[in-house]
XYZ file of C-alpha atoms in Angstrom:
709
model
C -13.290 118.420 67.619
C -12.843 116.938 70.660
C -16.623 115.706 70.531
C -15.451 112.991 67.952
C -13.927 110.248 69.716
C -10.422 109.163 67.976
C -11.981 105.728 66.452
C -14.930 107.797 64.999
C -13.008 110.149 63.384
C -10.433 107.301 61.871
C -13.473 105.675 60.236
C -14.896 108.867 59.054
C -11.641 109.421 57.146
C -11.550 105.888 55.418
C -15.136 106.711 54.261
C -14.250 109.772 52.617
C -10.831 108.508 50.803
C -13.173 105.519 49.539
C -15.807 107.896 48.228
C -12.931 109.692 46.543
C -11.386 107.014 45.082
C -14.469 105.848 43.789
C -14.796 108.980 42.168
C -11.809 108.627 40.241
C -11.843 105.315 38.582
C -14.847 105.392 36.371
C -14.514 101.740 35.265
C -12.822 98.519 36.421
C -12.288 94.962 35.314
C -13.589 91.972 37.344
C -10.018 90.174 36.676
C -7.043 91.437 34.737
C -6.075 88.052 33.206
C -8.592 86.247 31.237
C -8.175 82.598 29.809
C -10.107 82.011 26.778
C -10.218 78.136 25.244
C -9.256 78.370 21.643
C -11.669 77.272 18.842
C -14.144 80.230 20.196
C -16.789 81.781 18.333
C -16.639 85.374 16.668
C -18.619 87.716 18.748
C -18.136 85.649 21.934
C -17.891 88.024 24.988
C -14.503 87.893 26.623
C -15.421 90.009 29.751
C -17.664 92.861 31.058
C -16.251 96.309 32.597
C -17.995 97.552 35.880
C -18.622 101.184 34.983
C -20.992 103.742 36.256
C -23.871 105.513 33.939
C -22.364 107.899 31.742
C -19.316 106.648 31.453
C -17.770 105.686 28.063
C -15.183 102.805 27.403
C -13.140 102.347 24.376
C -9.994 100.102 23.277
C -7.424 102.324 22.918
C -4.678 99.841 21.979
C -4.131 96.078 21.595
C -1.459 93.451 20.762
C -1.670 91.641 18.318
C -4.124 94.069 16.398
C -7.758 93.092 15.723
C -8.365 90.290 17.901
C -11.113 91.825 20.159
C -13.521 95.154 20.100
C -15.496 96.629 22.532
C -19.503 96.803 22.570
C -20.612 99.254 25.502
C -19.042 97.615 28.635
C -18.754 94.075 26.749
C -15.162 93.012 25.203
C -16.087 90.766 22.232
C -13.668 88.473 20.377
C -13.619 89.377 16.554
C -11.253 85.999 15.693
C -11.279 82.744 16.348
C -8.305 81.985 18.768
C -5.752 79.187 18.060
C -3.505 77.810 20.631
C -1.220 76.439 18.022
C -0.655 79.748 16.778
C -0.442 81.320 20.071
C 2.774 82.247 22.031
C 2.072 80.963 25.667
C 4.861 83.396 26.942
C 3.218 86.653 25.522
C -0.605 86.774 26.042
C -2.766 89.226 24.027
C -2.962 92.640 25.830
C -6.167 95.059 25.506
C -6.033 98.546 26.597
C -9.459 100.173 27.581
C -10.086 103.721 28.529
C -13.400 105.091 30.300
C -14.381 108.615 30.460
C -16.861 110.955 31.763
C -17.856 114.912 31.473
C -16.124 116.395 34.594
C -14.040 113.365 35.598
C -10.701 112.706 34.855
C -10.486 109.203 32.649
C -9.857 105.962 33.569
C -7.663 103.220 31.997
C -7.500 99.374 32.255
C -5.082 97.033 30.653
C -6.631 93.406 30.326
C -4.286 90.212 29.318
C -6.132 87.516 27.560
C -4.535 83.656 27.405
C -5.244 81.161 24.895
C -6.109 77.703 26.594
C -5.349 74.775 24.396
C -7.838 71.966 23.547
C -7.957 68.540 22.226
C -8.761 69.634 18.510
C -6.471 68.488 16.063
C -5.393 64.720 14.976
C -2.121 63.047 15.119
C -0.157 63.402 11.740
C 2.506 60.967 10.166
C 5.034 63.081 7.997
C 4.246 59.845 5.003
C 1.038 58.093 4.039
C 3.477 55.065 3.100
C 6.729 53.904 4.837
C 9.252 51.300 3.469
C 11.717 49.512 5.651
C 14.347 46.602 4.843
C 15.307 43.584 6.919
C 17.787 40.707 6.230
C 15.887 37.407 6.442
C 16.841 35.056 9.599
C 17.369 38.007 11.479
C 17.270 37.216 15.130
C 13.863 38.043 17.175
C 13.413 41.669 18.409
C 15.652 43.080 15.894
C 14.877 46.449 15.441
C 13.441 47.069 11.820
C 12.992 51.057 12.280
C 11.108 53.923 14.342
C 8.178 55.465 12.848
C 6.253 58.282 15.032
C 3.229 60.611 14.707
C 3.149 64.496 15.421
C 0.181 66.033 17.299
C -0.451 69.828 16.989
C -2.159 69.434 20.388
C 1.028 69.945 22.399
C -0.078 68.667 25.449
C -1.498 65.342 24.011
C 0.300 61.854 24.384
C 0.048 59.514 21.434
C -0.530 55.910 21.815
C 0.379 53.362 18.748
C -0.686 49.764 17.460
C 0.581 47.713 14.581
C -1.269 45.433 12.557
C 1.055 42.584 11.138
C -0.761 39.876 9.002
C 1.147 36.925 10.407
C 2.758 38.499 13.339
C 5.953 38.812 11.690
C 6.603 42.302 13.264
C 5.331 44.131 16.487
C 5.884 47.625 18.584
C 8.626 47.841 21.215
C 5.690 49.257 23.404
C 2.312 51.051 22.641
C 3.737 54.642 23.313
C 7.083 53.505 21.610
C 6.535 52.690 18.137
C 9.827 51.121 17.341
C 9.289 47.780 14.999
C 10.758 44.879 16.156
C 11.150 41.619 14.465
C 8.737 38.486 16.182
C 9.281 35.605 13.986
C 11.817 33.720 11.642
C 11.658 35.355 8.211
C 12.563 33.333 5.522
C 12.947 35.261 1.627
C 11.459 31.904 0.288
C 8.369 32.041 1.861
C 7.710 35.627 2.521
C 9.357 38.556 0.367
C 7.631 41.283 1.786
C 4.913 42.226 4.738
C 2.737 45.033 4.361
C 1.597 46.376 7.827
C -0.683 49.266 8.869
C 0.416 51.437 11.948
C -2.258 53.297 14.071
C -1.834 56.277 16.527
C -4.685 57.992 18.708
C -4.362 60.430 21.356
C -6.040 58.668 24.209
C -4.839 55.698 25.662
C -5.540 52.371 24.143
C -7.626 50.135 26.228
C -9.316 52.767 28.158
C -12.713 53.767 28.659
C -12.508 57.390 27.594
C -13.638 58.113 24.004
C -11.312 57.915 21.082
C -11.360 61.537 19.991
C -8.481 61.651 16.839
C -6.985 58.803 15.135
C -4.168 58.487 12.252
C -2.626 55.772 10.390
C 0.170 55.017 7.791
C 0.909 52.035 5.631
C 4.570 50.228 6.291
C 6.039 47.892 3.671
C 8.927 45.678 5.153
C 11.100 44.045 2.118
C 12.634 40.779 3.260
C 16.117 40.914 2.034
C 17.640 37.636 0.471
C 21.234 36.617 2.210
C 23.630 34.519 0.604
C 22.782 31.563 2.974
C 22.195 28.747 0.287
C 24.737 26.978 -2.245
C 23.944 26.718 -5.770
C 21.062 24.222 -6.761
C 21.484 21.596 -9.645
C 18.441 21.354 -11.673
C 15.754 20.136 -11.711
C 15.567 19.350 -8.080
C 13.112 18.704 -5.275
C 12.823 21.376 -2.523
C 12.579 19.718 1.215
C 12.160 21.790 4.467
C 14.284 20.466 7.173
C 13.786 22.293 10.275
C 14.168 26.249 9.570
C 16.138 25.562 6.277
C 15.571 24.222 2.867
C 17.383 21.865 0.866
C 16.707 20.796 -2.876
C 17.592 17.105 -3.585
C 18.711 16.142 -7.134
C 19.816 12.465 -7.812
C 22.154 13.431 -10.966
C 22.428 13.066 -14.629
C 22.291 10.122 -16.960
C 23.436 9.858 -20.395
C 24.570 7.613 -23.501
C 27.139 7.587 -25.687
C 27.803 5.408 -28.881
C 30.759 2.938 -28.459
C 33.721 4.122 -30.668
C 31.972 7.177 -31.735
C 33.014 10.921 -31.127
C 29.706 12.837 -30.088
C 29.417 16.514 -31.808
C 28.368 19.517 -29.552
C 27.168 18.816 -26.034
C 25.842 15.644 -24.824
C 22.447 14.988 -24.216
C 21.601 14.379 -20.344
C 18.268 13.232 -18.533
C 17.102 15.184 -16.922
C 19.021 17.735 -18.945
C 20.801 20.094 -19.288
C 23.232 20.068 -16.590
C 22.226 23.496 -14.892
C 22.507 25.010 -11.433
C 21.001 28.177 -9.986
C 21.933 30.270 -7.019
C 19.717 28.533 -4.155
C 19.103 32.117 -2.861
C 16.776 33.253 -5.564
C 16.924 36.846 -4.625
C 20.328 36.961 -5.494
C 20.749 34.917 -8.293
C 24.723 35.060 -8.312
C 26.606 33.879 -11.275
C 27.461 29.855 -11.057
C 30.676 28.288 -12.751
C 31.232 24.678 -13.021
C 34.304 22.340 -13.141
C 35.029 18.399 -12.806
C 36.305 16.955 -9.636
C 37.160 13.879 -10.696
C 36.025 10.609 -12.573
C 37.056 7.663 -14.826
C 37.001 9.686 -17.857
C 40.453 9.238 -18.278
C 40.351 13.287 -20.238
C 37.758 11.927 -22.746
C 35.584 14.797 -21.567
C 35.544 18.667 -20.577
C 33.000 21.068 -19.258
C 32.099 24.459 -20.193
C 33.053 26.817 -17.110
C 30.035 29.213 -17.620
C 27.460 26.926 -19.162
C 27.898 23.341 -17.665
C 28.047 21.640 -21.130
C 29.820 18.299 -21.437
C 31.392 17.544 -24.661
C 33.607 14.771 -25.934
C 37.344 15.025 -26.963
C 37.772 11.427 -28.324
C 35.720 8.377 -28.623
C 35.079 5.814 -25.759
C 35.280 1.874 -26.212
C 32.953 0.478 -23.639
C 31.695 0.416 -20.021
C 30.201 3.042 -17.914
C 31.772 6.469 -17.197
C 30.949 8.324 -14.033
C 31.698 12.103 -14.119
C 31.503 14.412 -10.563
C 30.753 17.993 -11.334
C 30.857 20.934 -9.125
C 28.945 24.156 -9.444
C 30.276 27.001 -7.245
C 29.345 30.776 -7.172
C 31.514 33.177 -8.708
C 31.616 35.518 -6.187
C 31.860 33.185 -3.283
C 33.356 29.662 -4.112
C 32.612 28.962 -0.425
C 28.848 28.271 -1.645
C 29.149 25.104 -3.973
C 27.420 21.889 -4.758
C 28.244 18.690 -6.302
C 26.592 15.936 -8.580
C 27.316 12.847 -10.603
C 26.907 12.372 -14.332
C 26.834 8.828 -15.441
C 27.305 8.071 -19.079
C 26.441 4.498 -20.238
C 28.495 3.399 -23.491
C 26.084 1.231 -25.737
C 26.410 -0.287 -29.094
C 25.467 1.494 -32.173
C 22.011 0.536 -33.418
C 20.964 0.729 -36.860
C 17.383 0.254 -36.427
C 14.921 1.091 -33.778
C 12.306 -1.422 -32.268
C 9.090 -1.539 -34.211
C 5.689 -3.002 -33.243
C 4.624 -6.023 -35.495
C 1.282 -3.747 -36.359
C 0.949 0.027 -36.373
C -2.378 -0.373 -34.428
C -4.098 -3.103 -32.438
C -7.626 -3.392 -31.465
C -8.723 -5.395 -28.128
C -11.839 -6.024 -26.320
C -12.794 -6.248 -22.850
C -15.969 -6.497 -20.704
C -16.806 -3.862 -18.158
C -17.332 -6.154 -15.188
C -14.283 -8.344 -16.204
C -12.341 -6.960 -12.962
C -9.167 -5.346 -12.357
C -5.875 -7.260 -13.887
C -8.214 -8.838 -16.379
C -6.388 -9.582 -19.721
C -7.793 -7.599 -22.978
C -9.161 -10.111 -25.568
C -8.480 -9.985 -29.431
C -12.240 -10.163 -30.116
C -15.716 -10.090 -28.606
C -16.247 -13.713 -29.229
C -12.540 -15.304 -28.418
C -11.285 -16.343 -25.183
C -7.820 -15.711 -26.226
C -5.507 -12.884 -24.866
C -4.687 -9.935 -27.036
C -0.664 -9.821 -27.150
C 1.427 -6.944 -28.839
C 4.573 -8.192 -30.230
C 7.832 -5.946 -31.770
C 10.872 -6.868 -33.493
C 13.946 -5.773 -34.142
C 15.895 -5.808 -37.583
C 19.243 -5.231 -35.712
C 18.857 -8.897 -34.710
C 18.774 -11.832 -37.564
C 15.356 -13.154 -35.941
C 14.353 -10.348 -35.096
C 14.005 -11.229 -31.447
C 15.453 -8.597 -28.916
C 15.446 -9.756 -25.359
C 15.737 -5.905 -24.083
C 12.532 -4.683 -25.159
C 9.925 -2.671 -22.659
C 6.616 -2.082 -23.332
C 4.776 0.787 -21.711
C 1.703 2.710 -22.116
C 2.626 6.561 -23.169
C -0.275 7.989 -21.563
C -3.094 6.743 -19.423
C -3.708 4.569 -16.137
C -6.567 2.551 -17.030
C -4.305 -0.125 -18.751
C -0.688 -1.183 -18.382
C 1.346 -3.937 -20.605
C 2.947 -6.732 -18.972
C 6.521 -7.428 -20.279
C 5.180 -10.410 -22.451
C 2.990 -8.020 -24.368
C -0.380 -8.833 -22.901
C -2.860 -5.912 -21.985
C -3.983 -5.777 -18.308
C -7.274 -3.326 -17.160
C -5.832 -1.437 -13.969
C -9.391 -0.277 -12.651
C -12.770 -0.298 -13.482
C -13.688 1.471 -16.844
C -16.929 2.924 -18.186
C -18.283 1.320 -21.597
C -17.156 2.691 -24.323
C -13.779 2.887 -26.617
C -10.411 3.721 -24.989
C -7.611 5.006 -27.347
C -4.270 4.692 -26.214
C -0.623 4.963 -27.264
C 2.058 2.324 -26.803
C 5.714 2.309 -26.811
C 8.168 -0.235 -27.309
C 11.666 0.842 -25.769
C 15.043 -1.067 -26.401
C 16.701 -0.840 -22.712
C 20.093 -1.045 -24.164
C 20.162 2.198 -26.058
C 16.812 3.554 -25.329
C 15.432 3.488 -28.881
C 12.012 3.245 -29.281
C 8.662 3.397 -31.334
C 4.902 3.504 -30.951
C 1.820 1.842 -31.868
C -2.017 2.819 -31.291
C -4.026 0.672 -29.264
C -7.792 0.549 -29.152
C -9.507 -0.953 -26.506
C -13.446 -1.478 -26.609
C -15.031 -1.806 -23.199
C -18.445 -3.601 -23.828
C -21.129 -3.286 -20.875
C -21.136 -6.032 -18.496
C -24.062 -8.467 -17.761
C -26.772 -7.002 -15.269
C -26.298 -7.964 -11.803
C -30.059 -7.186 -10.482
C -32.942 -8.404 -12.883
C -36.301 -8.697 -11.678
C -38.648 -11.708 -12.869
C -35.212 -13.214 -14.522
C -35.880 -16.733 -16.542
C -32.961 -18.761 -17.667
C -33.376 -21.196 -20.505
C -30.266 -23.312 -21.065
C -29.266 -26.375 -23.201
C -28.145 -29.777 -22.748
C -24.285 -29.938 -22.217
C -22.901 -32.817 -24.735
C -20.187 -34.556 -24.202
C -18.529 -36.760 -26.790
C -15.458 -39.592 -26.033
C -13.529 -38.646 -29.177
C -13.022 -35.119 -27.910
C -12.681 -33.607 -24.355
C -14.147 -29.857 -25.562
C -17.670 -29.506 -24.340
C -20.409 -27.873 -25.912
C -21.074 -24.420 -23.954
C -24.436 -23.788 -22.803
C -25.845 -20.582 -24.420
C -27.954 -18.713 -21.533
C -30.538 -16.444 -22.529
C -31.775 -14.105 -19.728
C -35.073 -12.451 -20.016
C -36.195 -9.869 -17.893
C -39.456 -8.579 -16.947
C -39.240 -5.313 -18.863
C -40.178 -5.569 -22.525
C -37.776 -5.813 -25.271
C -34.892 -6.337 -23.451
C -33.103 -9.984 -23.862
C -29.397 -10.552 -22.672
C -27.656 -13.531 -24.312
C -24.294 -14.773 -22.910
C -22.013 -17.481 -24.126
C -19.595 -18.821 -21.644
C -16.360 -19.994 -22.498
C -13.767 -22.935 -21.541
C -11.172 -20.662 -20.403
C -10.515 -16.835 -19.984
C -12.895 -14.741 -18.009
C -15.625 -15.816 -16.137
C -19.161 -14.731 -16.995
C -21.228 -13.255 -14.385
C -24.780 -14.404 -14.461
C -26.154 -12.407 -11.621
C -26.574 -12.563 -7.782
C -28.454 -15.676 -6.041
C -30.110 -15.594 -2.903
C -29.495 -17.521 -0.171
C -32.323 -19.917 -0.539
C -31.159 -20.921 -4.271
C -27.293 -21.236 -2.646
C -28.613 -23.636 0.203
C -30.881 -25.759 -2.251
C -27.749 -26.045 -4.493
C -25.567 -27.052 -1.412
C -28.232 -29.880 -0.339
C -28.624 -31.412 -3.859
C -24.421 -31.474 -3.457
C -24.555 -33.179 -0.336
C -27.117 -36.065 -1.530
C -25.102 -36.674 -4.370
C -21.665 -36.751 -2.290
C -23.490 -39.358 -0.015
C -24.655 -41.566 -2.977
C -20.956 -41.487 -4.335
C -19.452 -42.641 -0.840
C -22.010 -45.481 -0.716
C -21.054 -46.550 -4.179
C -17.179 -46.679 -3.248
C -18.319 -48.704 -0.147
C -19.793 -51.281 -1.963
C -16.861 -51.104 -4.494
C -14.347 -51.636 -1.928
C -16.397 -54.471 -0.110
C -16.649 -56.618 -3.417
C -12.981 -56.050 -4.322
C -12.143 -57.342 -0.979
C -14.436 -60.522 -1.383
C -12.790 -61.089 -5.088
C -8.871 -60.986 -3.673
C -9.772 -63.637 -1.295
C -11.049 -66.132 -3.875
C -8.316 -65.386 -6.009
C -5.903 -65.999 -3.084
C -7.077 -69.461 -3.122
C -6.926 -70.174 -6.568
C -3.225 -68.612 -7.025
C -2.508 -71.033 -4.270
C -3.720 -73.876 -6.165
C -2.051 -72.621 -9.485
C 1.477 -73.077 -7.867
C 0.680 -76.315 -6.477
C -0.821 -77.534 -10.478
C 2.636 -75.907 -12.143
C 4.877 -77.686 -9.732
C 3.372 -80.499 -10.324
C 3.850 -80.552 -14.363
C 5.803 -77.727 -15.194
C 9.128 -79.290 -15.216
C 11.080 -80.290 -18.837
C 11.285 -84.034 -17.965
C 7.913 -84.344 -16.076
C 7.347 -86.857 -13.048
C 9.863 -89.331 -12.782
C 9.496 -92.409 -14.757
C 7.460 -95.099 -13.250
C 6.208 -92.687 -10.324
C 3.256 -91.538 -10.495
C 0.328 -90.351 -8.118
C -3.642 -89.933 -8.476
C -6.478 -88.960 -6.347
C -9.563 -89.775 -8.204
C -11.787 -87.758 -5.471
C -9.702 -84.749 -6.371
C -9.970 -85.070 -9.822
C -13.545 -85.689 -9.838
C -15.111 -83.463 -12.426
C -18.678 -83.640 -11.203
C -17.857 -82.229 -7.577
C -18.799 -78.704 -8.304
C -19.160 -77.854 -4.818
C -15.440 -78.042 -4.362
C -12.152 -76.551 -5.535
C -11.639 -79.937 -7.131
C -14.812 -79.329 -9.564
C -15.382 -76.309 -11.968
C -12.663 -73.842 -10.527
C -9.683 -76.461 -10.580
C -10.720 -77.436 -14.004
C -11.072 -74.109 -15.389
C -7.722 -73.245 -13.597
C -6.178 -75.986 -15.289
C -7.502 -75.525 -18.612
C -5.619 -71.807 -18.180
C -2.690 -73.232 -16.993
C -2.051 -75.426 -19.789
C -2.735 -72.665 -22.593
C 0.132 -70.823 -21.055
C 2.464 -73.592 -21.402
C 5.006 -74.471 -23.999
C 3.904 -77.633 -26.365
C 6.649 -79.512 -24.940
C 5.709 -78.780 -21.494
C 1.873 -79.364 -22.047
C 2.742 -82.915 -23.934
C 4.890 -84.180 -20.390
C 2.349 -82.471 -17.989
C 0.611 -84.972 -15.675
C -2.260 -84.771 -13.551
C -1.162 -86.557 -10.310
C -2.731 -85.852 -6.994
C 0.699 -84.918 -5.499
C 4.167 -84.851 -5.972
C 7.072 -84.108 -3.848
C 9.621 -81.658 -5.286
C 13.160 -82.325 -4.193
C 15.476 -78.879 -4.364
C 18.628 -80.713 -4.332
C 18.861 -81.122 -8.344
C 16.806 -78.144 -10.185
C 17.141 -77.783 -14.084
C 18.907 -75.199 -15.686
C 15.498 -74.359 -17.181
C 14.294 -73.694 -13.905
C 16.809 -71.485 -12.398
C 14.732 -68.120 -12.396
C 11.764 -69.700 -10.425
C 14.780 -71.513 -8.168
C 16.452 -68.248 -7.526
C 12.865 -66.429 -6.561
C 12.486 -69.142 -4.257
C 15.706 -69.380 -2.580
C 15.991 -65.795 -1.773
C 12.824 -65.807 0.227
C 13.046 -69.227 1.958
C 12.987 -72.679 0.775
C 9.773 -74.259 -0.025
C 9.010 -77.702 0.006
C 5.400 -79.019 -0.909
C 4.045 -81.938 -0.156
C 0.771 -83.878 -0.459
C 0.056 -85.423 3.099
C -3.033 -86.537 5.093
C -1.484 -84.772 8.050
C -0.730 -81.422 8.595
C 2.895 -80.452 9.122
C 4.004 -77.445 10.752
C 7.777 -77.556 10.137
C 9.846 -74.665 9.158
C 10.235 -74.462 5.303
C 6.988 -76.289 4.399
C 4.145 -75.192 2.514
C 1.563 -78.408 2.834
C -1.696 -79.090 0.986
C -3.839 -81.362 3.213
C -6.698 -83.208 1.668
C -8.714 -84.986 3.745
C -8.725 -88.672 3.792
C -11.032 -90.930 2.676
C -12.791 -88.355 0.476
C -16.088 -90.074 -0.897
C -16.569 -88.398 -4.184
C -20.301 -88.607 -3.896
C -20.273 -86.680 -0.887
C -19.120 -83.388 -2.786
C -17.140 -82.064 0.203
C -15.418 -79.122 -0.094
C -11.422 -79.504 -0.175
C -9.973 -76.589 2.017
C -6.357 -75.296 0.948
C -4.734 -74.183 4.249
C -1.228 -72.279 3.985
C 1.317 -73.833 6.902
C 2.849 -70.852 7.720
C 1.722 -67.236 8.882
C 0.320 -64.065 7.364
C 3.762 -63.007 6.152
C 4.520 -66.375 4.440
C 1.005 -66.122 3.038
C 2.266 -62.745 1.377
C 5.266 -64.125 0.208
C 3.383 -66.942 -1.543
C 1.419 -64.149 -3.437
C 4.606 -62.886 -4.749
C 5.779 -65.967 -5.656
C 2.319 -66.956 -7.232
C 2.421 -63.756 -9.403
C 6.028 -64.407 -10.537
C 5.009 -67.911 -11.907
C 1.775 -66.155 -13.810
C 4.060 -63.507 -15.215
C 6.612 -66.335 -16.618
C 4.321 -68.875 -17.827
C 7.480 -70.336 -19.955
C 9.587 -71.196 -16.681
C 10.149 -74.751 -15.893
C 9.563 -75.181 -12.399
C 8.842 -78.992 -11.599
C 11.446 -81.138 -13.329
C 13.294 -82.380 -10.024
C 14.677 -85.346 -8.816
C 14.218 -87.552 -5.870
C 10.448 -87.721 -5.852
C 8.877 -89.596 -2.926
C 5.591 -90.213 -1.309
C 4.016 -90.665 1.970
C 0.967 -92.243 0.193
């Protein structure tokens, strides 16, 4: 014993002990606790025993039973393990016993835990959810919370909401609390259908989405009591986020001194109001607020019908009506009812004819008149009468087209074309209305729209007849224009008229228009030349007549008095009276003038008339029969004509100067020179004209005749 060192003895002891322990354990497990993922396959090996040859191993017990078995030294899974049915606090237990001949048995205890894997999709409790929210709810108002369940207990769920117009959204992708995100109006949106999605992986991550689920959410918009009643019919108008309904009121008429039975007929009627909150449709009541009816009318509280209690005389009656909610009188609206009191009528207005027929060309143009016939230029006119008037004329009639926008009727009854109309027949209905009581009647109107004149015709030849005008009539025989085109068997004849619509003959080229313009310019130049010549001739003619008129005045003063020249006083100038002096005023012109003057005098004046060479007239004692001429002369200035050899320049004289010692054989021309300026000459013309217009006035019977000769 002492040969063994102490350290060697210890090692030997351990080896013997290990050998004895190994001899006692016939089998062993690599690990006593094993983790197995769920959803395994049947027959999968859970673990393998470590055992000597000849050792037999069996499962003596397991909890729960029937989940595992042993084959040789392998522990086999006999079922599919599910984490969702597994209690994590109580794993599966399998007890194993190993035996061998001549050896004591060995037992092993195996614990098996099931691992959870993501093998289940999330699930909503219902396939569809219904939520309600009031209209006009504030943004971020919560509508509801809808969640899904995931059997995989360790999974975190993520949500996404699909709202058609973005009316709603979630508070967060992991918190499915649905919130209001837009202004909600029941009249615009009554319900919103959305889809709520859920998944067990983070939204937007790169991880593959394993499981998803969805459900349908219907949100009903609840109509709240936020609008008053609306009188009907009305026009809805949006102002900001609010909607109002505009209505101008009601109109009606009642006959004077007549009691109308039953509800009054109103336009637009009947009087009625509805709740502005159409989803609520609260009952409406009616009442009068006031007016000038004097208690003549009453209104039904429930229906709004207006009836009469007694007749009315005349005038216009205005009633104010209020409609309010029966349960909430704070929601109300008002309107007016205007009743016009009219005189009763026994006969409605009626057209003179029950039907009318008119014609118009396709190319007549907008606002053209419809004609009575194809060949006439007289406009068609419809007329109506009213038997309530003795002469049938009612000044309060209005014409209108019942249906149709192609034509209209003027107040005078003429038919106008409002827009281009294709060729064919247009059938219309006309109505005549008495504006005082709205009585009316109708008549039919048939308008034949004829094809227009072609505006583009290749190779056109126009043949015209002459235009004939007679003195007895101002009417012009119109030209018949025949248009022949290059196409065979096509001839267009147009007969223009002196009035009415113009007939279009087609388009002209710029060359044609230039030729017409040049021709007109030549005609205008010729006309101007002719006018210039005429003016020149007229001016020359006036100068000759001015000289003759001066001689006429002088002649009339020599012999125009009732008594002629004073007895014993006589003057002569043979040179001036020489008839064969054709080259001067003394000649032919003077003789003609004398004859004309004598033919215009009275018989007694012609008997006393003399042909002196010159007479000096004194203004001191004019005769009564020459007063008219004297007044004219005195109003201008006193004129003292004399016969003299010298020119005189004294104021107030009109002198005719004869050349001294005129030889009759020289045939010199005698020149008459007015002694005053241009202004006096003008007065002389006025005096001369008065003398010519008054041939019976004696102008020369004056006293105090003297001579310078």
